[in-house]
PDB file of C-alpha atoms in Angstrom:
ATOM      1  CA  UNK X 216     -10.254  10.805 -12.873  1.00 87.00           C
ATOM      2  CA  UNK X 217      -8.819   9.310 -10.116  1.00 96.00           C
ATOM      3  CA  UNK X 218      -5.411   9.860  -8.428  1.00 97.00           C
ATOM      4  CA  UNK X 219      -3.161   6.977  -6.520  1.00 98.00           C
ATOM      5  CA  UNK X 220       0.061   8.927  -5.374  1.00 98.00           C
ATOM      6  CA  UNK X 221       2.579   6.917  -2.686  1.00 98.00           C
ATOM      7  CA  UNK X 222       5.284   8.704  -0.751  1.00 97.00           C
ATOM      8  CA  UNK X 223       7.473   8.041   2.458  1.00 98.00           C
ATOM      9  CA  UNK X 224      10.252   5.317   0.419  1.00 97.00           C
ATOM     10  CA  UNK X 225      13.770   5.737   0.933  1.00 97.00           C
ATOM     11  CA  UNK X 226      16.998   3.979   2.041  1.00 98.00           C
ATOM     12  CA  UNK X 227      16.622   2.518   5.451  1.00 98.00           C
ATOM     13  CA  UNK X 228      19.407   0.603   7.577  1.00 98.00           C
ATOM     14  CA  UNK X 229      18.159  -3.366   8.295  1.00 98.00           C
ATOM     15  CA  UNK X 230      16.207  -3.099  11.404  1.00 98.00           C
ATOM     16  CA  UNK X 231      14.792   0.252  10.864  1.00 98.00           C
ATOM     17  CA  UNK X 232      11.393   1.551  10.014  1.00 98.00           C
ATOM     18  CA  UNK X 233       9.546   3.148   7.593  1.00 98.00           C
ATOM     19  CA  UNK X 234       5.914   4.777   7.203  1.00 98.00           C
ATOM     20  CA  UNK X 235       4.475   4.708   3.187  1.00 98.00           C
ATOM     21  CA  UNK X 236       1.378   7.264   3.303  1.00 98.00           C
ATOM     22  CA  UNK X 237      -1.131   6.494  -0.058  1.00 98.00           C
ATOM     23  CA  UNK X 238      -3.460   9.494  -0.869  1.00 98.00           C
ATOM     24  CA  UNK X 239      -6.235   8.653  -3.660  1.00 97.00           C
ATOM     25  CA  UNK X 240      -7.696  11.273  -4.945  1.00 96.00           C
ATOM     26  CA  UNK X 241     -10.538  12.650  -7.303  1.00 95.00           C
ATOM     27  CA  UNK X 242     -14.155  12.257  -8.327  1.00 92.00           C
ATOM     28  CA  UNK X 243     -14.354   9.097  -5.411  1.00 94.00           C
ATOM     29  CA  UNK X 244     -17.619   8.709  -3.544  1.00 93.00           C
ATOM     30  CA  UNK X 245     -16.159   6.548  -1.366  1.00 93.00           C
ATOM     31  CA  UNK X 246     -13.294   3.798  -0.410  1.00 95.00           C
ATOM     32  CA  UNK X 247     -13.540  -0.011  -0.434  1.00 95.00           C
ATOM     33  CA  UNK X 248     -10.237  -0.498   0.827  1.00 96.00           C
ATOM     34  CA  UNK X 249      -6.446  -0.223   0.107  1.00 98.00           C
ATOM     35  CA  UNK X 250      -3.521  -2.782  -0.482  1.00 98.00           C
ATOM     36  CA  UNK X 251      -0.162  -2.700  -0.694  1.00 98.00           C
ATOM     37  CA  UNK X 252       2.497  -4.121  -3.333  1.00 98.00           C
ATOM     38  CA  UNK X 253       5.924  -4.683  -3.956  1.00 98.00           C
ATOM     39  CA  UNK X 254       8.478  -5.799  -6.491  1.00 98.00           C
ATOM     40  CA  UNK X 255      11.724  -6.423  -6.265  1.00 95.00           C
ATOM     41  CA  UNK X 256      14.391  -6.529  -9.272  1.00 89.00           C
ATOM     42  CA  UNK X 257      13.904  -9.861 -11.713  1.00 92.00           C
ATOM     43  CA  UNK X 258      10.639 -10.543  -9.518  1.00 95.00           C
ATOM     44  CA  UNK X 259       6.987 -10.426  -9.857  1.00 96.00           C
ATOM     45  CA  UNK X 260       4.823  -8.101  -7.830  1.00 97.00           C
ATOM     46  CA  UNK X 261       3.377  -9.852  -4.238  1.00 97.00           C
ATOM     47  CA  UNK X 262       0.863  -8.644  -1.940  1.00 98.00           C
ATOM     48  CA  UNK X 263       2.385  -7.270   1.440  1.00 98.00           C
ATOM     49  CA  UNK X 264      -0.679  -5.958   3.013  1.00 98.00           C
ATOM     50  CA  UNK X 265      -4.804  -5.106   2.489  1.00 98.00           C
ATOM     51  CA  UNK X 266      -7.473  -3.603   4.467  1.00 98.00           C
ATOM     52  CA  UNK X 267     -11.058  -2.840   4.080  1.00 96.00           C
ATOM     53  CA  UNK X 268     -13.376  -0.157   5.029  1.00 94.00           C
ATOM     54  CA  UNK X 269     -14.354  -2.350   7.887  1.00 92.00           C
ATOM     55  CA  UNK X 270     -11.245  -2.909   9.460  1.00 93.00           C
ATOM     56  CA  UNK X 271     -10.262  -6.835   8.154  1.00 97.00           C
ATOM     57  CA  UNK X 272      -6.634  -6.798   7.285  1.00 98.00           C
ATOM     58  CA  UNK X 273      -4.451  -9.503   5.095  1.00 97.00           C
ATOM     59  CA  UNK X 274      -0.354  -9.895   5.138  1.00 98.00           C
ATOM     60  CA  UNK X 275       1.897 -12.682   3.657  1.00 98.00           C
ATOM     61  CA  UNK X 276       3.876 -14.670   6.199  1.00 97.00           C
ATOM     62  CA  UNK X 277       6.686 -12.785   4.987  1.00 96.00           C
ATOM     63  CA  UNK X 278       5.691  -9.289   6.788  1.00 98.00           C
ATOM     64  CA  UNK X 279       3.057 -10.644   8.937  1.00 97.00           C
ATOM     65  CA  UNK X 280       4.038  -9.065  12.760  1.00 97.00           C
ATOM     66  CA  UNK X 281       6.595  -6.574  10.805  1.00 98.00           C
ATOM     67  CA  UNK X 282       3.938  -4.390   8.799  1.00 98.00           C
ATOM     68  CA  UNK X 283       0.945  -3.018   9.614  1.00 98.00           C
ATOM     69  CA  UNK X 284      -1.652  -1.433   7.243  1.00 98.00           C
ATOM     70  CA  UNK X 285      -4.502   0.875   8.056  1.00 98.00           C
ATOM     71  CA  UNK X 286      -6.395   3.853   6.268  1.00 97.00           C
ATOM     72  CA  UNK X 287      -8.527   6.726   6.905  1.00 96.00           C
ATOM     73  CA  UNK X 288     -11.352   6.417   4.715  1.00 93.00           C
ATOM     74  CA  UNK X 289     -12.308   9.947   5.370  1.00 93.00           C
ATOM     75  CA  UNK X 290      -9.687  11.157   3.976  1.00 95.00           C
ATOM     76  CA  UNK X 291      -8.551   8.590   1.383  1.00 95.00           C
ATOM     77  CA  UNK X 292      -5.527   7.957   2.833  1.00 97.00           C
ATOM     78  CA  UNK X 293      -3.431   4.688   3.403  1.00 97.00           C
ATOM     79  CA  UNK X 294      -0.468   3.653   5.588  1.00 98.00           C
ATOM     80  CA  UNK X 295       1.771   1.523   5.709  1.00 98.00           C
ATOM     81  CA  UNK X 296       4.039   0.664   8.708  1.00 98.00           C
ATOM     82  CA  UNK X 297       7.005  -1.265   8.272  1.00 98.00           C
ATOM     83  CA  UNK X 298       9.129  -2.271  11.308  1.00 98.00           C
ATOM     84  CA  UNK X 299      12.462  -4.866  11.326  1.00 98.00           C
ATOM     85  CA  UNK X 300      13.136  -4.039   7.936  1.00 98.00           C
ATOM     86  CA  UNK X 301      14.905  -6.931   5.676  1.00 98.00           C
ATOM     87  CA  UNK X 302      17.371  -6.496   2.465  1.00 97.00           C
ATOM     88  CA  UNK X 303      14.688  -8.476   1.466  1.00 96.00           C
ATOM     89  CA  UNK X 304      12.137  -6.220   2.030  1.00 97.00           C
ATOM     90  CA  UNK X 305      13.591  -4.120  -1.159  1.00 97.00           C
ATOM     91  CA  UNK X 306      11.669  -3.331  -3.874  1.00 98.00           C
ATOM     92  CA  UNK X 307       8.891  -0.779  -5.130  1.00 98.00           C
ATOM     93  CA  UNK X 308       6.004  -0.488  -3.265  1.00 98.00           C
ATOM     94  CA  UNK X 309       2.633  -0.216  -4.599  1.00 98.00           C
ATOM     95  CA  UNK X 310      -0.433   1.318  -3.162  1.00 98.00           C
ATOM     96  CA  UNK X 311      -3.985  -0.057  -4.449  1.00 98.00           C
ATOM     97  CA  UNK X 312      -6.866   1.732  -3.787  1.00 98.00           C
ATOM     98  CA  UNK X 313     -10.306   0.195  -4.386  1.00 97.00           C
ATOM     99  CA  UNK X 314     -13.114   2.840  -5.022  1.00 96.00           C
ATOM    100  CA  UNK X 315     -16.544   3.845  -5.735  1.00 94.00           C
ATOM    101  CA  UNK X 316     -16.702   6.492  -8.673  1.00 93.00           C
ATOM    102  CA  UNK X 317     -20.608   6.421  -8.023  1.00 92.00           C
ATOM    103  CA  UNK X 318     -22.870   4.516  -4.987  1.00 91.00           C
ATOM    104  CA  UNK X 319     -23.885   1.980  -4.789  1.00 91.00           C
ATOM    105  CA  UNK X 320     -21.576   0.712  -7.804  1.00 92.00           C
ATOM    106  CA  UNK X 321     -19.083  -1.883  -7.952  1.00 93.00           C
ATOM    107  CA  UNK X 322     -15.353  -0.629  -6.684  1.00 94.00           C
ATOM    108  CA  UNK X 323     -12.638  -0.490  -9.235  1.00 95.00           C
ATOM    109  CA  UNK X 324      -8.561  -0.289  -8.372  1.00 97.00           C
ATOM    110  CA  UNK X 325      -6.356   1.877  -9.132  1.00 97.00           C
ATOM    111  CA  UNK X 326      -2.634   1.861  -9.023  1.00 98.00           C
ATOM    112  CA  UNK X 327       0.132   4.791  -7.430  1.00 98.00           C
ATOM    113  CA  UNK X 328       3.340   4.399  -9.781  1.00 97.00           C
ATOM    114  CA  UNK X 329       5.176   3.568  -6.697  1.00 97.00           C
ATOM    115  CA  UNK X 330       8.063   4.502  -4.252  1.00 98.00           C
ATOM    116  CA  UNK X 331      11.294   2.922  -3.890  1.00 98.00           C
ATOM    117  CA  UNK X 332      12.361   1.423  -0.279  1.00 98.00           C
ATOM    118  CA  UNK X 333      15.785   0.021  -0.242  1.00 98.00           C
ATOM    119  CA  UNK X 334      17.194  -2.074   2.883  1.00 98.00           C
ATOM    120  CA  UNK X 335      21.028  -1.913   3.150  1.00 97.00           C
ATOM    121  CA  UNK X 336      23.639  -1.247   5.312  1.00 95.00           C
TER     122      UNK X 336
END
C-alpha cells in the first residue's frame, strides 16, 4: 500500500559526508512529514532528524549543526545531509514517513528497512 525505500548509505572516512534520499511511495494523498532513525549495534533506535510539511525541523544534540533534513513533499521524497561524520555516527538509518492514505484523515508512519552508514578509517 505504501512504500518507504532509503538509499545513499555506505562507508564514509570520519569527517566526510553523506546524502540519504527517502522515496515513499503508493496510494498517498499527501505527506505530513518525514524523520530520520538510526541504530547502532547492541543499541536502541534514536531520532536524528524530523521535518514537517511546513518546514519545522527537530535534531538531537548529537547531530544538531552536522545534519540537516528536508523533503519535497511533491514528490515524496526525503533527505538527509550528514556532514563531520563520527564513528559514532554508525548505525542503520531509518526513514519515517508520515502520510495521508485519504484527506482530511489522520497521518500514519511508515518505516524504509533501512541503509547501512559506517564511519571508519
Amino acid at each position: 500500500q505504501v512504500q518507504v525505500v532509503e538509499s545513499g548509505g555506505g562507508l564514509v572516512q570520519p569527517g566526510g559526508s553523506l546524502r540519504l534520499s527517502c522515496a515513499a511511495s503508493g496510494r498517498i494523498s499527501s505527506i505530513a512529514g518525514i524523520s530520520w532513525h538510526r541504530q547502532a549495534p547492541g543499541k536502541s533506535r534514536e531520532l536524528v532528524a524530523a521535518i514537517t510539511t511546513g518546514g519545522a525541523t527537530r535534531y538531537p544534540t548529537s547531530v544538531k549543526g552536522r545534519f540537516t533534513i528536508s523533503l519535497d513533499s511533491a514528490k515524496k521524497m526525503g533527505y538527509l545531509q550528514m556532514a563531520s561524520l563520527r564513528p559514532e555516527d554508525t548505525g542503520v538509518y531509518y526513514c519515517s514517513a508520515s502520510v495521508r492514505l485519504r484527506a482530511f484523515t489522520p497521518a500514519d508512519d511508515y518505516w524504509g528497512q533501512g541503509t547501512q552508514v559506517t564511519v571508519s578509517s
